[in-house]
CSV table of N, CA and C in Angstrom, one decimal:
chain,number,residue,atom,x,y,z
J,64,UNK,N,-75.2,-86.7,-88.6
J,64,UNK,CA,-74.6,-86.7,-89.9
J,64,UNK,C,-73.1,-86.7,-89.9
J,65,UNK,N,-72.5,-87.4,-90.7
J,65,UNK,CA,-71.0,-87.5,-90.7
J,65,UNK,C,-70.4,-86.5,-91.8
J,66,UNK,N,-70.6,-85.3,-91.6
J,66,UNK,CA,-70.1,-84.3,-92.5
J,66,UNK,C,-68.6,-84.2,-92.6
J,67,UNK,N,-67.9,-84.6,-91.5
J,67,UNK,CA,-66.4,-84.6,-91.5
J,67,UNK,C,-65.8,-86.0,-91.6
J,68,UNK,N,-66.6,-87.0,-92.0
J,68,UNK,CA,-66.2,-88.4,-92.1
J,68,UNK,C,-65.0,-88.5,-93.0
J,69,UNK,N,-65.0,-87.8,-94.2
J,69,UNK,CA,-63.9,-87.9,-95.1
J,69,UNK,C,-62.6,-87.3,-94.6
J,70,UNK,N,-62.7,-86.4,-93.6
J,70,UNK,CA,-61.5,-85.8,-93.0
J,70,UNK,C,-61.0,-86.7,-91.8
J,71,UNK,N,-61.8,-87.5,-91.3
J,71,UNK,CA,-61.4,-88.4,-90.2
J,71,UNK,C,-61.0,-89.8,-90.6
J,72,UNK,N,-61.6,-90.3,-91.7
J,72,UNK,CA,-61.3,-91.6,-92.1
J,72,UNK,C,-60.6,-91.7,-93.5
J,73,UNK,N,-59.8,-92.7,-93.7
J,73,UNK,CA,-59.2,-92.8,-95.0
J,73,UNK,C,-60.2,-93.3,-96.0
J,74,UNK,N,-59.9,-93.1,-97.3
J,74,UNK,CA,-60.8,-93.5,-98.4
J,74,UNK,C,-61.0,-95.0,-98.3
J,75,UNK,N,-62.2,-95.5,-98.5
J,75,UNK,CA,-62.5,-96.9,-98.5
J,75,UNK,C,-62.0,-97.5,-99.9
J,76,UNK,N,-61.8,-98.8,-99.9
J,76,UNK,CA,-61.5,-99.5,-101.1
J,76,UNK,C,-62.7,-99.4,-102.1
J,77,UNK,N,-62.4,-99.4,-103.4
J,77,UNK,CA,-63.5,-99.3,-104.4
J,77,UNK,C,-64.5,-100.5,-104.2
J,78,UNK,N,-65.7,-100.2,-104.6
J,78,UNK,CA,-66.7,-101.2,-104.5
J,78,UNK,C,-66.5,-102.3,-105.6
J,79,UNK,N,-66.9,-103.5,-105.2
J,79,UNK,CA,-66.9,-104.6,-106.2
J,79,UNK,C,-68.2,-105.2,-106.2
J,80,UNK,N,-68.4,-106.2,-107.1
J,80,UNK,CA,-69.6,-106.9,-107.2
J,80,UNK,C,-69.9,-107.7,-105.9
J,81,UNK,N,-68.9,-108.1,-105.2
J,81,UNK,CA,-69.1,-108.8,-103.9
J,81,UNK,C,-69.2,-107.9,-102.7
J,82,UNK,N,-69.2,-106.6,-102.9
J,82,UNK,CA,-69.4,-105.7,-101.7
J,82,UNK,C,-70.7,-105.9,-101.0
J,83,UNK,N,-70.7,-106.0,-99.7
J,83,UNK,CA,-71.9,-106.2,-98.9
J,83,UNK,C,-72.7,-104.8,-98.9
J,84,UNK,N,-73.9,-104.9,-98.5
J,84,UNK,CA,-74.7,-103.7,-98.4
J,84,UNK,C,-74.1,-102.7,-97.3
J,85,UNK,N,-73.5,-103.3,-96.3
J,85,UNK,CA,-72.9,-102.4,-95.3
J,85,UNK,C,-71.7,-101.6,-95.8
J,86,UNK,N,-70.9,-102.3,-96.6
J,86,UNK,CA,-69.8,-101.7,-97.3
J,86,UNK,C,-70.2,-100.7,-98.3
J,87,UNK,N,-71.3,-101.0,-99.0
J,87,UNK,CA,-71.8,-100.0,-100.0
J,87,UNK,C,-72.3,-98.8,-99.3
J,88,UNK,N,-73.0,-99.0,-98.1
J,88,UNK,CA,-73.5,-97.8,-97.4
J,88,UNK,C,-72.4,-97.0,-96.8
J,89,UNK,N,-71.3,-97.6,-96.3
J,89,UNK,CA,-70.2,-96.9,-95.7
J,89,UNK,C,-69.5,-96.1,-96.8
J,90,UNK,N,-69.3,-96.7,-98.0
J,90,UNK,CA,-68.7,-96.1,-99.1
J,90,UNK,C,-69.5,-94.8,-99.6
J,91,UNK,N,-70.8,-95.0,-99.7
J,91,UNK,CA,-71.6,-93.9,-100.1
J,91,UNK,C,-71.6,-92.7,-99.1
J,92,UNK,N,-71.5,-93.1,-97.8
J,92,UNK,CA,-71.4,-92.0,-96.7
J,92,UNK,C,-70.1,-91.3,-96.9
J,93,UNK,N,-69.0,-92.0,-97.0
J,93,UNK,CA,-67.7,-91.4,-97.2
J,93,UNK,C,-67.6,-90.5,-98.4
J,94,UNK,N,-68.1,-91.1,-99.5
J,94,UNK,CA,-68.1,-90.3,-100.8
J,94,UNK,C,-68.9,-89.0,-100.7
J,95,UNK,N,-70.0,-89.1,-100.1
J,95,UNK,CA,-70.9,-87.9,-99.9
J,95,UNK,C,-70.2,-86.9,-99.0
J,96,UNK,N,-69.6,-87.3,-97.9
J,96,UNK,CA,-68.9,-86.4,-97.0
J,96,UNK,C,-67.7,-85.8,-97.7
J,97,UNK,N,-67.0,-86.6,-98.5
J,97,UNK,CA,-65.8,-86.1,-99.3
J,97,UNK,C,-66.2,-85.0,-100.3
J,98,UNK,N,-67.3,-85.2,-101.0
J,98,UNK,CA,-67.8,-84.2,-102.0
J,98,UNK,C,-68.2,-82.9,-101.3
J,99,UNK,N,-68.9,-83.1,-100.2
J,99,UNK,CA,-69.4,-81.9,-99.5
J,99,UNK,C,-68.2,-81.1,-98.9
J,100,UNK,N,-67.2,-81.8,-98.3
J,100,UNK,CA,-66.0,-81.2,-97.8
J,100,UNK,C,-65.2,-80.5,-98.8
J,101,UNK,N,-65.0,-81.1,-100.0
J,101,UNK,CA,-64.3,-80.4,-101.1
J,101,UNK,C,-65.0,-79.2,-101.5
J,102,UNK,N,-66.3,-79.3,-101.7
J,102,UNK,CA,-67.1,-78.1,-102.1
J,102,UNK,C,-67.0,-77.0,-101.1
J,103,UNK,N,-67.1,-77.2,-99.9
J,103,UNK,CA,-67.0,-76.2,-98.8
J,103,UNK,C,-65.6,-75.6,-98.9
J,104,UNK,N,-64.5,-76.4,-98.9
J,104,UNK,CA,-63.2,-75.9,-99.0
J,104,UNK,C,-62.9,-75.0,-100.2
J,105,UNK,N,-63.3,-75.5,-101.4
J,105,UNK,CA,-63.1,-74.8,-102.6
J,105,UNK,C,-63.8,-73.4,-102.6
J,106,UNK,N,-64.9,-73.3,-102.0
J,106,UNK,CA,-65.7,-72.1,-102.0
J,106,UNK,C,-65.3,-71.1,-100.8
J,107,UNK,N,-64.6,-71.6,-99.8
J,107,UNK,CA,-64.3,-70.8,-98.7
J,107,UNK,C,-62.8,-70.4,-98.5
J,108,UNK,N,-61.9,-71.1,-99.3
J,108,UNK,CA,-60.5,-70.8,-99.2
J,108,UNK,C,-60.2,-69.5,-99.9
J,109,UNK,N,-59.3,-68.7,-99.4
J,109,UNK,CA,-58.9,-67.5,-100.0
J,109,UNK,C,-58.3,-67.7,-101.4
J,110,UNK,N,-58.5,-66.7,-102.2
J,110,UNK,CA,-57.9,-66.8,-103.6
J,110,UNK,C,-56.4,-67.0,-103.5
J,111,UNK,N,-55.7,-66.6,-102.5
J,111,UNK,CA,-54.3,-66.7,-102.4
J,111,UNK,C,-53.8,-68.1,-102.4
J,112,UNK,N,-54.7,-69.0,-101.8
J,112,UNK,CA,-54.3,-70.4,-101.7
J,112,UNK,C,-54.9,-71.3,-102.7
J,113,UNK,N,-55.6,-70.8,-103.7
J,113,UNK,CA,-56.3,-71.6,-104.7
J,113,UNK,C,-55.3,-72.2,-105.7
J,114,UNK,N,-54.1,-71.8,-105.7
J,114,UNK,CA,-53.1,-72.3,-106.7
J,114,UNK,C,-52.5,-73.6,-106.3
J,115,UNK,N,-53.1,-74.3,-105.4
J,115,UNK,CA,-52.6,-75.6,-104.9
J,115,UNK,C,-53.1,-76.8,-105.7
J,116,UNK,N,-53.3,-76.5,-107.0
J,116,UNK,CA,-53.8,-77.6,-107.9
J,116,UNK,C,-55.1,-78.2,-107.4
J,117,UNK,N,-56.0,-77.3,-107.0
J,117,UNK,CA,-57.2,-77.8,-106.3
J,117,UNK,C,-58.1,-78.6,-107.3
J,118,UNK,N,-58.0,-78.4,-108.6
J,118,UNK,CA,-58.8,-79.1,-109.5
J,118,UNK,C,-58.4,-80.6,-109.6
J,119,UNK,N,-57.1,-80.9,-109.3
J,119,UNK,CA,-56.6,-82.2,-109.4
J,119,UNK,C,-56.9,-83.0,-108.1
J,120,UNK,N,-57.2,-82.4,-107.0
J,120,UNK,CA,-57.4,-83.0,-105.8
J,120,UNK,C,-58.8,-83.6,-105.7
J,121,UNK,N,-58.9,-84.9,-105.4
J,121,UNK,CA,-60.3,-85.5,-105.3
J,121,UNK,C,-60.6,-86.0,-103.9
J,122,UNK,N,-59.7,-85.7,-102.9
J,122,UNK,CA,-60.0,-86.1,-101.6
J,122,UNK,C,-59.8,-84.9,-100.6
J,123,UNK,N,-60.8,-84.7,-99.8
J,123,UNK,CA,-60.8,-83.6,-98.9
J,123,UNK,C,-59.6,-83.6,-97.9
J,124,UNK,N,-59.3,-84.8,-97.4
J,124,UNK,CA,-58.2,-84.9,-96.5
J,124,UNK,C,-56.9,-84.5,-97.2
J,125,UNK,N,-56.7,-84.9,-98.4
J,125,UNK,CA,-55.5,-84.5,-99.1
J,125,UNK,C,-55.4,-83.0,-99.4
J,126,UNK,N,-56.5,-82.5,-99.7
J,126,UNK,CA,-56.6,-81.0,-99.9
J,126,UNK,C,-56.2,-80.3,-98.6
J,127,UNK,N,-56.7,-80.7,-97.5
J,127,UNK,CA,-56.5,-80.0,-96.2
J,127,UNK,C,-55.0,-80.2,-95.9
J,128,UNK,N,-54.4,-81.3,-96.2
J,128,UNK,CA,-53.0,-81.6,-95.9
J,128,UNK,C,-52.1,-80.7,-96.8
J,129,UNK,N,-52.4,-80.6,-98.0
J,129,UNK,CA,-51.7,-79.7,-98.9
J,129,UNK,C,-51.8,-78.2,-98.5
J,130,UNK,N,-52.9,-77.8,-98.1
J,130,UNK,CA,-53.1,-76.5,-97.6
J,130,UNK,C,-52.3,-76.2,-96.4
J,131,UNK,N,-52.2,-77.1,-95.5
J,131,UNK,CA,-51.4,-77.0,-94.3
J,131,UNK,C,-49.9,-76.8,-94.6
J,132,UNK,N,-49.4,-77.6,-95.6
J,132,UNK,CA,-48.0,-77.5,-95.9
J,132,UNK,C,-47.7,-76.3,-96.7
J,133,UNK,N,-48.7,-75.7,-97.4
J,133,UNK,CA,-48.6,-74.5,-98.2
J,133,UNK,C,-48.4,-73.3,-97.3
J,134,UNK,N,-49.1,-73.3,-96.2
J,134,UNK,CA,-49.0,-72.1,-95.3
J,134,UNK,C,-47.8,-72.1,-94.6
C-alpha cells in the first residue's frame, strides 16, 4: 500500500476525458494517500502547531513543508 505516496510524489495533473485507465488509477491512489496523510497529520500534530492555516492546506506534502518551516 502506498500510504506515503502523496509525500513522495508531486500531485498529478487533473483528470480529463482523455485520461487513460492507468492515469485514473494513479490519480486515485495519490488522492487517497493524500487524504489519509492529511487526516493523520491533522489528528496527531500538537495544538501548538495547528495555527498553520491547516484548513486551507489540501496537500499533505505542503502541510509537512509548512510545519518544518514553522518549527
